PDB file of C-alpha atoms in Angstrom:
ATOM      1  CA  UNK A   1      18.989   6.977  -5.422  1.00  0.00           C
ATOM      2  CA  UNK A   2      17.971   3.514  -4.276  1.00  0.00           C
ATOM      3  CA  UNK A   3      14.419   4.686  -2.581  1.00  0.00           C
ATOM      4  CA  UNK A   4      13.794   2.253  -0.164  1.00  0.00           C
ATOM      5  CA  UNK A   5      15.543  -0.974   0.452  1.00  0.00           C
ATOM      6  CA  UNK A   6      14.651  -3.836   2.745  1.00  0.00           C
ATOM      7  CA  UNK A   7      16.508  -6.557   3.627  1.00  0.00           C
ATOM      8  CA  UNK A   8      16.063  -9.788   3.711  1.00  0.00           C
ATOM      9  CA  UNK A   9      14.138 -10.216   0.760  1.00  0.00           C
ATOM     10  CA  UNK A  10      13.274 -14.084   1.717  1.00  0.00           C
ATOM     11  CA  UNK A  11      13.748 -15.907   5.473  1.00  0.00           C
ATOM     12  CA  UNK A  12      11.863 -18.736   6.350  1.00  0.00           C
ATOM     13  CA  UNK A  13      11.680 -19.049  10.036  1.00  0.00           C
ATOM     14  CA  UNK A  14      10.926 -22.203  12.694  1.00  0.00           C
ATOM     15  CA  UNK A  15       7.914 -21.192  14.756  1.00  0.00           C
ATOM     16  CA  UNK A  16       9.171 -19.270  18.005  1.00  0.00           C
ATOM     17  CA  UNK A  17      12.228 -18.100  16.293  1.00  0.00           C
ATOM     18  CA  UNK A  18      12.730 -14.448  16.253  1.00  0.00           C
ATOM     19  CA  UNK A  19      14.023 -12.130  13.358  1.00  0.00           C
ATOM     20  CA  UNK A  20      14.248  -8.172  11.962  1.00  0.00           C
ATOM     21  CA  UNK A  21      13.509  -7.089   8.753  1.00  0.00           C
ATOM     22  CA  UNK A  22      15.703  -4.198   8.277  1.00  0.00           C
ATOM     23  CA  UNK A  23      14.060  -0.770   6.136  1.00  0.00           C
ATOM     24  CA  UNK A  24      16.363   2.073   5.385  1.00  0.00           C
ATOM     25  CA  UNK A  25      15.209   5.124   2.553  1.00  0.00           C
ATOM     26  CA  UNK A  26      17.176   7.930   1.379  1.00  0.00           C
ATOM     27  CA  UNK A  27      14.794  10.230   0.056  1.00  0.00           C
ATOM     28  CA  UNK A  28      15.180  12.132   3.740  1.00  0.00           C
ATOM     29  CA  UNK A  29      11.209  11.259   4.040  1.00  0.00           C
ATOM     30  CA  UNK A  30       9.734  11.866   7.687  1.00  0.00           C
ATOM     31  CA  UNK A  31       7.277   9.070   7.936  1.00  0.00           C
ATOM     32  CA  UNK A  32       7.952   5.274   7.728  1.00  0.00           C
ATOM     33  CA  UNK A  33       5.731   2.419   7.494  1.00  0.00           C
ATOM     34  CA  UNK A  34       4.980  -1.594   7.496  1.00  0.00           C
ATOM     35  CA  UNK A  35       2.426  -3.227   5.700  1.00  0.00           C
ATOM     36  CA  UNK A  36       1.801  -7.151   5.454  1.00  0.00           C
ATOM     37  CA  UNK A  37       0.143  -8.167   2.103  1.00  0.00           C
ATOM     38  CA  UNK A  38      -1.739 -11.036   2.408  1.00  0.00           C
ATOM     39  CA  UNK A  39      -3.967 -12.623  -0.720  1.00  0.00           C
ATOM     40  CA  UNK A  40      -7.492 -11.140  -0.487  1.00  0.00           C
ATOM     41  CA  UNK A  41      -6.792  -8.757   2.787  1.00  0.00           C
ATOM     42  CA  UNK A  42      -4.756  -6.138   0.641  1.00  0.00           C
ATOM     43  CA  UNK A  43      -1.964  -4.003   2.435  1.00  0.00           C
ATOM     44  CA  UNK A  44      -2.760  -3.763   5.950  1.00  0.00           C
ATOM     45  CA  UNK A  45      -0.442  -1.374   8.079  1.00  0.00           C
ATOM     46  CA  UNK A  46       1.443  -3.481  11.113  1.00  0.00           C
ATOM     47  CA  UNK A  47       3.107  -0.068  12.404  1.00  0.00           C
ATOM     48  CA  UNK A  48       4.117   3.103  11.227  1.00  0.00           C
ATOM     49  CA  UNK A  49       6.563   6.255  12.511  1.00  0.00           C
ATOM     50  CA  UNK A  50       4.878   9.731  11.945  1.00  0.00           C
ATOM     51  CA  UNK A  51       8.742  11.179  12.021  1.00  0.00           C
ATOM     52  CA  UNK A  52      11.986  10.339  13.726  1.00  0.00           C
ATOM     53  CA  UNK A  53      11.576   9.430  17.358  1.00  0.00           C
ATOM     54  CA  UNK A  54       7.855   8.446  17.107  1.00  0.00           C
ATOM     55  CA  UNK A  55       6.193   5.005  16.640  1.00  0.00           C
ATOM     56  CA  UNK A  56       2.107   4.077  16.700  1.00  0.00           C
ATOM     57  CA  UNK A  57       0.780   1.271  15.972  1.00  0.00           C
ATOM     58  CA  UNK A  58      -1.610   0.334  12.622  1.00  0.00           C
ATOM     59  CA  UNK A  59      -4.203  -2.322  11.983  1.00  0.00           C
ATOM     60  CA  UNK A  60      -2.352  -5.658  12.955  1.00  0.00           C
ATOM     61  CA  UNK A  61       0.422  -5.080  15.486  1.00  0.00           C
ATOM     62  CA  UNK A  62       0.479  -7.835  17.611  1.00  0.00           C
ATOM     63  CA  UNK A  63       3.614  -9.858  17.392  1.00  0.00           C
ATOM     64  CA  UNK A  64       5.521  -7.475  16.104  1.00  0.00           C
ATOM     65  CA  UNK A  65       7.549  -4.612  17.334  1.00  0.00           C
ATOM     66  CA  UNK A  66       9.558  -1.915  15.650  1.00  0.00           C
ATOM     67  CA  UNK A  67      12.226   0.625  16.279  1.00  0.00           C
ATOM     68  CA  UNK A  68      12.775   4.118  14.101  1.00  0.00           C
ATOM     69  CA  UNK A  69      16.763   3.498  14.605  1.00  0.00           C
ATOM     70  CA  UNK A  70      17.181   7.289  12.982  1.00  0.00           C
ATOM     71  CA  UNK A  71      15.218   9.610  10.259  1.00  0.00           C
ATOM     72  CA  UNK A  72      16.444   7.443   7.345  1.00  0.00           C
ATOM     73  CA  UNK A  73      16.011   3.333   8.955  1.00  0.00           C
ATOM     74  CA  UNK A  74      12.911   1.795  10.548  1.00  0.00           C
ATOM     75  CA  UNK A  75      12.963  -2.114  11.494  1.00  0.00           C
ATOM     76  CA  UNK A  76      10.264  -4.603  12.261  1.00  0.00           C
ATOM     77  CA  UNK A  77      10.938  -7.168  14.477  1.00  0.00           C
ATOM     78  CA  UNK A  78       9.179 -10.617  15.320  1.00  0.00           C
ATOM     79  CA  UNK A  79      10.200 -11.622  18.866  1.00  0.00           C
ATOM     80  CA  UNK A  80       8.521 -15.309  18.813  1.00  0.00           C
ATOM     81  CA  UNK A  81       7.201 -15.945  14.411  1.00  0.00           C
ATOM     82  CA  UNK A  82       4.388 -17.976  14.425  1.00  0.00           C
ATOM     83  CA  UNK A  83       2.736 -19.750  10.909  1.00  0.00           C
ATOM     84  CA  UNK A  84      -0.079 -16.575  10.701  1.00  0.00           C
ATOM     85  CA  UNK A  85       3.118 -14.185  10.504  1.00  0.00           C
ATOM     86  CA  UNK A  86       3.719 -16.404   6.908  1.00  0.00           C
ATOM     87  CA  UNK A  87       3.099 -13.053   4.501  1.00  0.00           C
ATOM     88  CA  UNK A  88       5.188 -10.547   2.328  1.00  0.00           C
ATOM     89  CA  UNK A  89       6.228  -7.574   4.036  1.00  0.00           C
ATOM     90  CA  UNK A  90       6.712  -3.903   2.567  1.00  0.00           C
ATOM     91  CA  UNK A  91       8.435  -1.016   4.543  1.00  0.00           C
ATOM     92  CA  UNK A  92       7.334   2.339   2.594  1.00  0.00           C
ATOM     93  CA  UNK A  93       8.122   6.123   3.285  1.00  0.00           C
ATOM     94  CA  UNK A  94       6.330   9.301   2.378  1.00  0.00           C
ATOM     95  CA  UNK A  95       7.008  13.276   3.412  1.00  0.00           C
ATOM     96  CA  UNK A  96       3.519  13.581   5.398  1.00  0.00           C
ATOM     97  CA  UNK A  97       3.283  17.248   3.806  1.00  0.00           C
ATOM     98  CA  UNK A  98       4.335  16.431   0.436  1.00  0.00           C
ATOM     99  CA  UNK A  99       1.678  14.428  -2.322  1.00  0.00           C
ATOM    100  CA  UNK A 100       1.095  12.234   0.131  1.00  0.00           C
ATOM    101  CA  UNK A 101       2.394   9.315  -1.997  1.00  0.00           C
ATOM    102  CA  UNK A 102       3.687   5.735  -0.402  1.00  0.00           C
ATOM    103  CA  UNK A 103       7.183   4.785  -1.407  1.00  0.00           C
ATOM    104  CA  UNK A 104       6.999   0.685  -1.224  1.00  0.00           C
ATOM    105  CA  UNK A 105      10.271  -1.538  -0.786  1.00  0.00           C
ATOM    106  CA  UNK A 106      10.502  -4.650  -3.096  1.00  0.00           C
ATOM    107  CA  UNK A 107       9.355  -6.222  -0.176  1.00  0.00           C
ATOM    108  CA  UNK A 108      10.224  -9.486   2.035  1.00  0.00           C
ATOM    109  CA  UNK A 109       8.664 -13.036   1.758  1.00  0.00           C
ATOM    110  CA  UNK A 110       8.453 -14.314   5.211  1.00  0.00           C
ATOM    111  CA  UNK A 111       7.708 -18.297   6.076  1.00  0.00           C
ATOM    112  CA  UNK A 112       7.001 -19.285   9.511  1.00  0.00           C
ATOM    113  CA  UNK A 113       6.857 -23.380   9.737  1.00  0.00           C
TER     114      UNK A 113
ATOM    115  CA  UNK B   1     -10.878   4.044  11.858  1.00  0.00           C
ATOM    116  CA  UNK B   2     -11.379   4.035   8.001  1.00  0.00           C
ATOM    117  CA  UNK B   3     -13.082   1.148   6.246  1.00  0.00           C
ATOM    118  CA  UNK B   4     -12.244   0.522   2.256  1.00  0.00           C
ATOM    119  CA  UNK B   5     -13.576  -1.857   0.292  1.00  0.00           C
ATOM    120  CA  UNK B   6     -12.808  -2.892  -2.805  1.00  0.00           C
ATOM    121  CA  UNK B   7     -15.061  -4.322  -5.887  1.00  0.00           C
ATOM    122  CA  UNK B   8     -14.464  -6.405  -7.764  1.00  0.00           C
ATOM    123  CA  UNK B   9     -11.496  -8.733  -6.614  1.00  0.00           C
ATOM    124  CA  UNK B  10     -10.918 -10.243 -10.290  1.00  0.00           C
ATOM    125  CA  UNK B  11     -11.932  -8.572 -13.591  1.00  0.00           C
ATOM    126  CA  UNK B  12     -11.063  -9.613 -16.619  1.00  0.00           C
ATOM    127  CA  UNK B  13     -11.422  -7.470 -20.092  1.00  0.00           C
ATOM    128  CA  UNK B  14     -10.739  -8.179 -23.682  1.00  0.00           C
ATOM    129  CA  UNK B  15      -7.941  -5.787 -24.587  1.00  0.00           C
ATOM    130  CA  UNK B  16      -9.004  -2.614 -25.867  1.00  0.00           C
ATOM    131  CA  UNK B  17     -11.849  -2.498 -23.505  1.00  0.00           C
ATOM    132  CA  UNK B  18     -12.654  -0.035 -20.577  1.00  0.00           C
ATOM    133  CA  UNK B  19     -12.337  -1.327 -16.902  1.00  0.00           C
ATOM    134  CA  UNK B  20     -14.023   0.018 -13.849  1.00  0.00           C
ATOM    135  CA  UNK B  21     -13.082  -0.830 -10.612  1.00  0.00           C
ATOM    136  CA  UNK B  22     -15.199   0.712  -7.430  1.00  0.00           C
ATOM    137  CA  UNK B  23     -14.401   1.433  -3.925  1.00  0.00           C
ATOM    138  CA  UNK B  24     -16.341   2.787  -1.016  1.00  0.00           C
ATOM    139  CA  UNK B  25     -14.768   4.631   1.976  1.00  0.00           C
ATOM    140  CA  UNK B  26     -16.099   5.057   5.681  1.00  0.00           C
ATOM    141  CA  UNK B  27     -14.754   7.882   7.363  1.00  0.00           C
ATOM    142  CA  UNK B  28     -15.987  11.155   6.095  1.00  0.00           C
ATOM    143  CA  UNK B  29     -12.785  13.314   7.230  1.00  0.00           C
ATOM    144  CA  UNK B  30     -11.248  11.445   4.312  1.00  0.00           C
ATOM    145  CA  UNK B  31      -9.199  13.840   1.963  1.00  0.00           C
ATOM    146  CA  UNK B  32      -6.720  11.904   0.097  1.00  0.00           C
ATOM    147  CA  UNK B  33      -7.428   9.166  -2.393  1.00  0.00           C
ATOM    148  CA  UNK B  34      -4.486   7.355  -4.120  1.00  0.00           C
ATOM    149  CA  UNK B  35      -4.383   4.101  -6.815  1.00  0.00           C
ATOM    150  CA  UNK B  36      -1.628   1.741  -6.698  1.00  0.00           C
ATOM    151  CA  UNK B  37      -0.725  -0.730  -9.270  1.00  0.00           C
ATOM    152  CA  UNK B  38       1.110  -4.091  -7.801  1.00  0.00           C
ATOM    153  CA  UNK B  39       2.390  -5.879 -11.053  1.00  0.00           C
ATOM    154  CA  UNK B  40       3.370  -9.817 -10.108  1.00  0.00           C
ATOM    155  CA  UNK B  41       6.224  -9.884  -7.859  1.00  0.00           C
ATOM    156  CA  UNK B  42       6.636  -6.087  -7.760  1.00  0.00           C
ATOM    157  CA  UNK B  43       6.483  -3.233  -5.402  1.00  0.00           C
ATOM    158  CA  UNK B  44       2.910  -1.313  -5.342  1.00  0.00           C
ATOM    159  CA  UNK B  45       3.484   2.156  -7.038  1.00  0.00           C
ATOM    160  CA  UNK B  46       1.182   4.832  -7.373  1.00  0.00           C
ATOM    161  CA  UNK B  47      -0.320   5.370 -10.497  1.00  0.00           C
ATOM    162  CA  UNK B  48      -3.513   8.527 -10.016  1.00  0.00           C
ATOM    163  CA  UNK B  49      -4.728  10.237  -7.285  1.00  0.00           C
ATOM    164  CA  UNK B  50      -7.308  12.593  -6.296  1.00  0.00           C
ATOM    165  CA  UNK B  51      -8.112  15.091  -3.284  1.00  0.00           C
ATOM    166  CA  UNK B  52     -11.490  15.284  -2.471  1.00  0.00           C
ATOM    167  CA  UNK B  53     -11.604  18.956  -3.434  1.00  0.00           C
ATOM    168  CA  UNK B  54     -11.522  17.314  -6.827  1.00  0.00           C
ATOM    169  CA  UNK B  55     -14.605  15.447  -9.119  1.00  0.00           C
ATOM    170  CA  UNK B  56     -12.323  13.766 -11.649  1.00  0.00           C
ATOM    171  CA  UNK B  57      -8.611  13.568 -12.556  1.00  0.00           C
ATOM    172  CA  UNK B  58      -7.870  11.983 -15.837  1.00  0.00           C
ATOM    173  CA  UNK B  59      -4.130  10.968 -16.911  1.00  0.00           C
ATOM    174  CA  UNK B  60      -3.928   9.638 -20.459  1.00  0.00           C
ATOM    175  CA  UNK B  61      -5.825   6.212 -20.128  1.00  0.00           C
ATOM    176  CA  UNK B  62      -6.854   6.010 -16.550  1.00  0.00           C
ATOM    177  CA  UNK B  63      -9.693   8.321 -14.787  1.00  0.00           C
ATOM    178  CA  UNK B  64     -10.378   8.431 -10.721  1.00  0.00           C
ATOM    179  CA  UNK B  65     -13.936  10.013 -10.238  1.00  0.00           C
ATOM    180  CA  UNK B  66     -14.937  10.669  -6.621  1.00  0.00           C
ATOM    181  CA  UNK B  67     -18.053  11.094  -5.051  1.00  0.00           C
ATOM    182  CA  UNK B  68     -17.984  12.501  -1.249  1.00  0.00           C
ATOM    183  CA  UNK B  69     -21.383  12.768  -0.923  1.00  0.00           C
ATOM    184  CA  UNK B  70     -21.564   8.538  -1.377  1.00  0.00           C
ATOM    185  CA  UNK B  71     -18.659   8.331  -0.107  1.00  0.00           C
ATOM    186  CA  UNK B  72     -17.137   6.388  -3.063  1.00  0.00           C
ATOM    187  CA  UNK B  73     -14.512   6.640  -5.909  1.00  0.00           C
ATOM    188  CA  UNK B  74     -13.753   4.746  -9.107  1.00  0.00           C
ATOM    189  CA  UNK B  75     -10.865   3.875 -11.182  1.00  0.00           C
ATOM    190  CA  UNK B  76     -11.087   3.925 -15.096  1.00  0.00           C
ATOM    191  CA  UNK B  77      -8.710   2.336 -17.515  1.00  0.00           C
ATOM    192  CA  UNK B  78      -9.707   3.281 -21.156  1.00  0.00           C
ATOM    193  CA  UNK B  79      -8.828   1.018 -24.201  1.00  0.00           C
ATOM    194  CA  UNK B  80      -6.749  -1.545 -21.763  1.00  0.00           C
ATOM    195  CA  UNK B  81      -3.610  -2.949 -22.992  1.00  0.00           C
ATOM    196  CA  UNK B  82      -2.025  -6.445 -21.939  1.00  0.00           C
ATOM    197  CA  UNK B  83       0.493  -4.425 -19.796  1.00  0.00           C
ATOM    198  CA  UNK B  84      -2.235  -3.083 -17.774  1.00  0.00           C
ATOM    199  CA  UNK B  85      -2.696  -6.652 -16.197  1.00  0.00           C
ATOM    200  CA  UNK B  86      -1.759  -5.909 -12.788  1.00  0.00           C
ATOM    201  CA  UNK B  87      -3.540  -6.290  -9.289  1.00  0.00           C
ATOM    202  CA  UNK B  88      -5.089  -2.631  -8.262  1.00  0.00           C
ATOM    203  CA  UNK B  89      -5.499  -1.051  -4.952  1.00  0.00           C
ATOM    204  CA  UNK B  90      -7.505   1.766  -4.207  1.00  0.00           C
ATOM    205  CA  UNK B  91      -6.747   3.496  -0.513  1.00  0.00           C
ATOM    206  CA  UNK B  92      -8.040   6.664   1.681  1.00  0.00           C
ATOM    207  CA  UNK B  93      -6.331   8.906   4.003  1.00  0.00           C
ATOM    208  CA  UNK B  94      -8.215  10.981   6.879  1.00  0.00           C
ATOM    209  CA  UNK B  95      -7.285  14.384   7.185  1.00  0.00           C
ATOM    210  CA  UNK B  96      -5.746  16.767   9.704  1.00  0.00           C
ATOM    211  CA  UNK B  97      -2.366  16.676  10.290  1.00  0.00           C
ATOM    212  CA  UNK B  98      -0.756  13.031  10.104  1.00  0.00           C
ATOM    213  CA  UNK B  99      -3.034  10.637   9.141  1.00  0.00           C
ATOM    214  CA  UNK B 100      -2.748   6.399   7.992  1.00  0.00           C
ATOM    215  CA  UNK B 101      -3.830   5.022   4.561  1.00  0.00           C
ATOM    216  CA  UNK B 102      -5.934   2.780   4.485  1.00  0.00           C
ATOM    217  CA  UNK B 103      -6.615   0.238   1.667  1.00  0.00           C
ATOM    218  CA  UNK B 104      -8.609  -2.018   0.210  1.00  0.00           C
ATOM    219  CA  UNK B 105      -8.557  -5.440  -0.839  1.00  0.00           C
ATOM    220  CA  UNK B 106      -7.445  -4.934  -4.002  1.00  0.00           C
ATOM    221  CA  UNK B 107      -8.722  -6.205  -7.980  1.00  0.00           C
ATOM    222  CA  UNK B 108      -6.694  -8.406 -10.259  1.00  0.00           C
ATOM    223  CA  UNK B 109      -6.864  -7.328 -13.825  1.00  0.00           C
ATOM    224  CA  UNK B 110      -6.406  -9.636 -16.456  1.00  0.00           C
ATOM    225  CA  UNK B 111      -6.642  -8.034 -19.983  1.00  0.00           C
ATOM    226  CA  UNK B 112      -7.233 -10.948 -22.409  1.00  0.00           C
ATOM    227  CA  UNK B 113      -4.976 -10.250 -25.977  1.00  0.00           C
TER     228      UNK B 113
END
């Protein structure tokens, strides 16, 4: 089992370009999230998907917009990157009824110029 | 929405020491309180966690304790070894159904050989 993978794991990015960071897991978990980790702010969640169909959004959403593709992929997209969208990004997955525990991805660096 | 902070952001121990790290929560329908360890240029993974039907939870060298009454929970690492150098991040989950994590800012450990 590979978990959760994410891909790219590095992309630097001219400000107003646009990009997806592509999340797929295969440990048939319902709920899928994105986190940006930022030094000193922690993880804080951009979106999440409570199961397959569903989206919400988290803490810091705007800029970004995502799309739960099917139960096993969930993408985050930046329609127009600007310098403050310069972080690493984890997807993660967890079965809301199970321990409760966040599956992370090995993440993806992210500069905006 | 839930409010977790994190103290302190850098500790650093001799090896063989005890290290406390302390967070506080906000939201009193918080059940669900998970540790993650984020070694350098690594995925977070979870390490302890407790429910807040639960004091303590011990697991060889690490202890959570939780307090719902203060509304804050601990994480102790007993005779530390150089591979517990890591940064740690404490998080809460509300209750009821679906529910984000929330985390804090997180504490880098440096055990000193």
């Amino acid at each position: 089992n590979a978990g959760v993978t994410q891909t790219p794991k590095f992309q630097v990015l001219k400000t107003g370009q646009s990009m997806t960071l592509q999340c797929a897991q295969d440990m048939n978990h319902n709920s899928m999230y994105w986190y940006r980790q930022d030094p000193g702010m922690g993880l804080r969640l951009i979106y999440y998907s409570a199961s397959e169909g569903t989206t919400d959004k988290g803490e810091v959403p705007n800029g970004y917009n995502v799309s739960r593709l099917n139960k096993r992929e969930f993408s985050l997209r930046l329609e127009s990157a600007a310098p403050s969208q310069t972080s690493v990004y984890f997807c993660a997955s967890s079965e809301v009824r199970g321990t409760g525990e966040l599956f992370f991805g090995e993440g993806s660096r992210l500069t905006v110029l | 929405g839930e409010n977790v902070e994190q103290h302190p952001s850098t500790l650093s121990v001799q090896e063989g020491d005890s290290a406390v790290i302390k967070c506080t929560y906000s939201d009193s329908a918080s059940n669900y309180f998970p540790w993650y360890k984020q070694e350098l240029g690594k995925r977070p993974q979870l390490i302890i966690d407790i429910r807040s039907n639960v004091g303590e939870k011990k697991d060889q060298r690490i202890a959570v304790t939780l307090n719902k009454t203060a509304k804050h929970f601990s994480l102790h690492i007993t005779e530390t070894q150089p591979e517990d150098s890591a940064v740690y991040f404490c998080a809460a989950r509300g209750s009821g159904g679906y529910q984000k994590v929330t985390f804090g800012t997180g504490t880098k450990l440096q055990v000193i050989p």
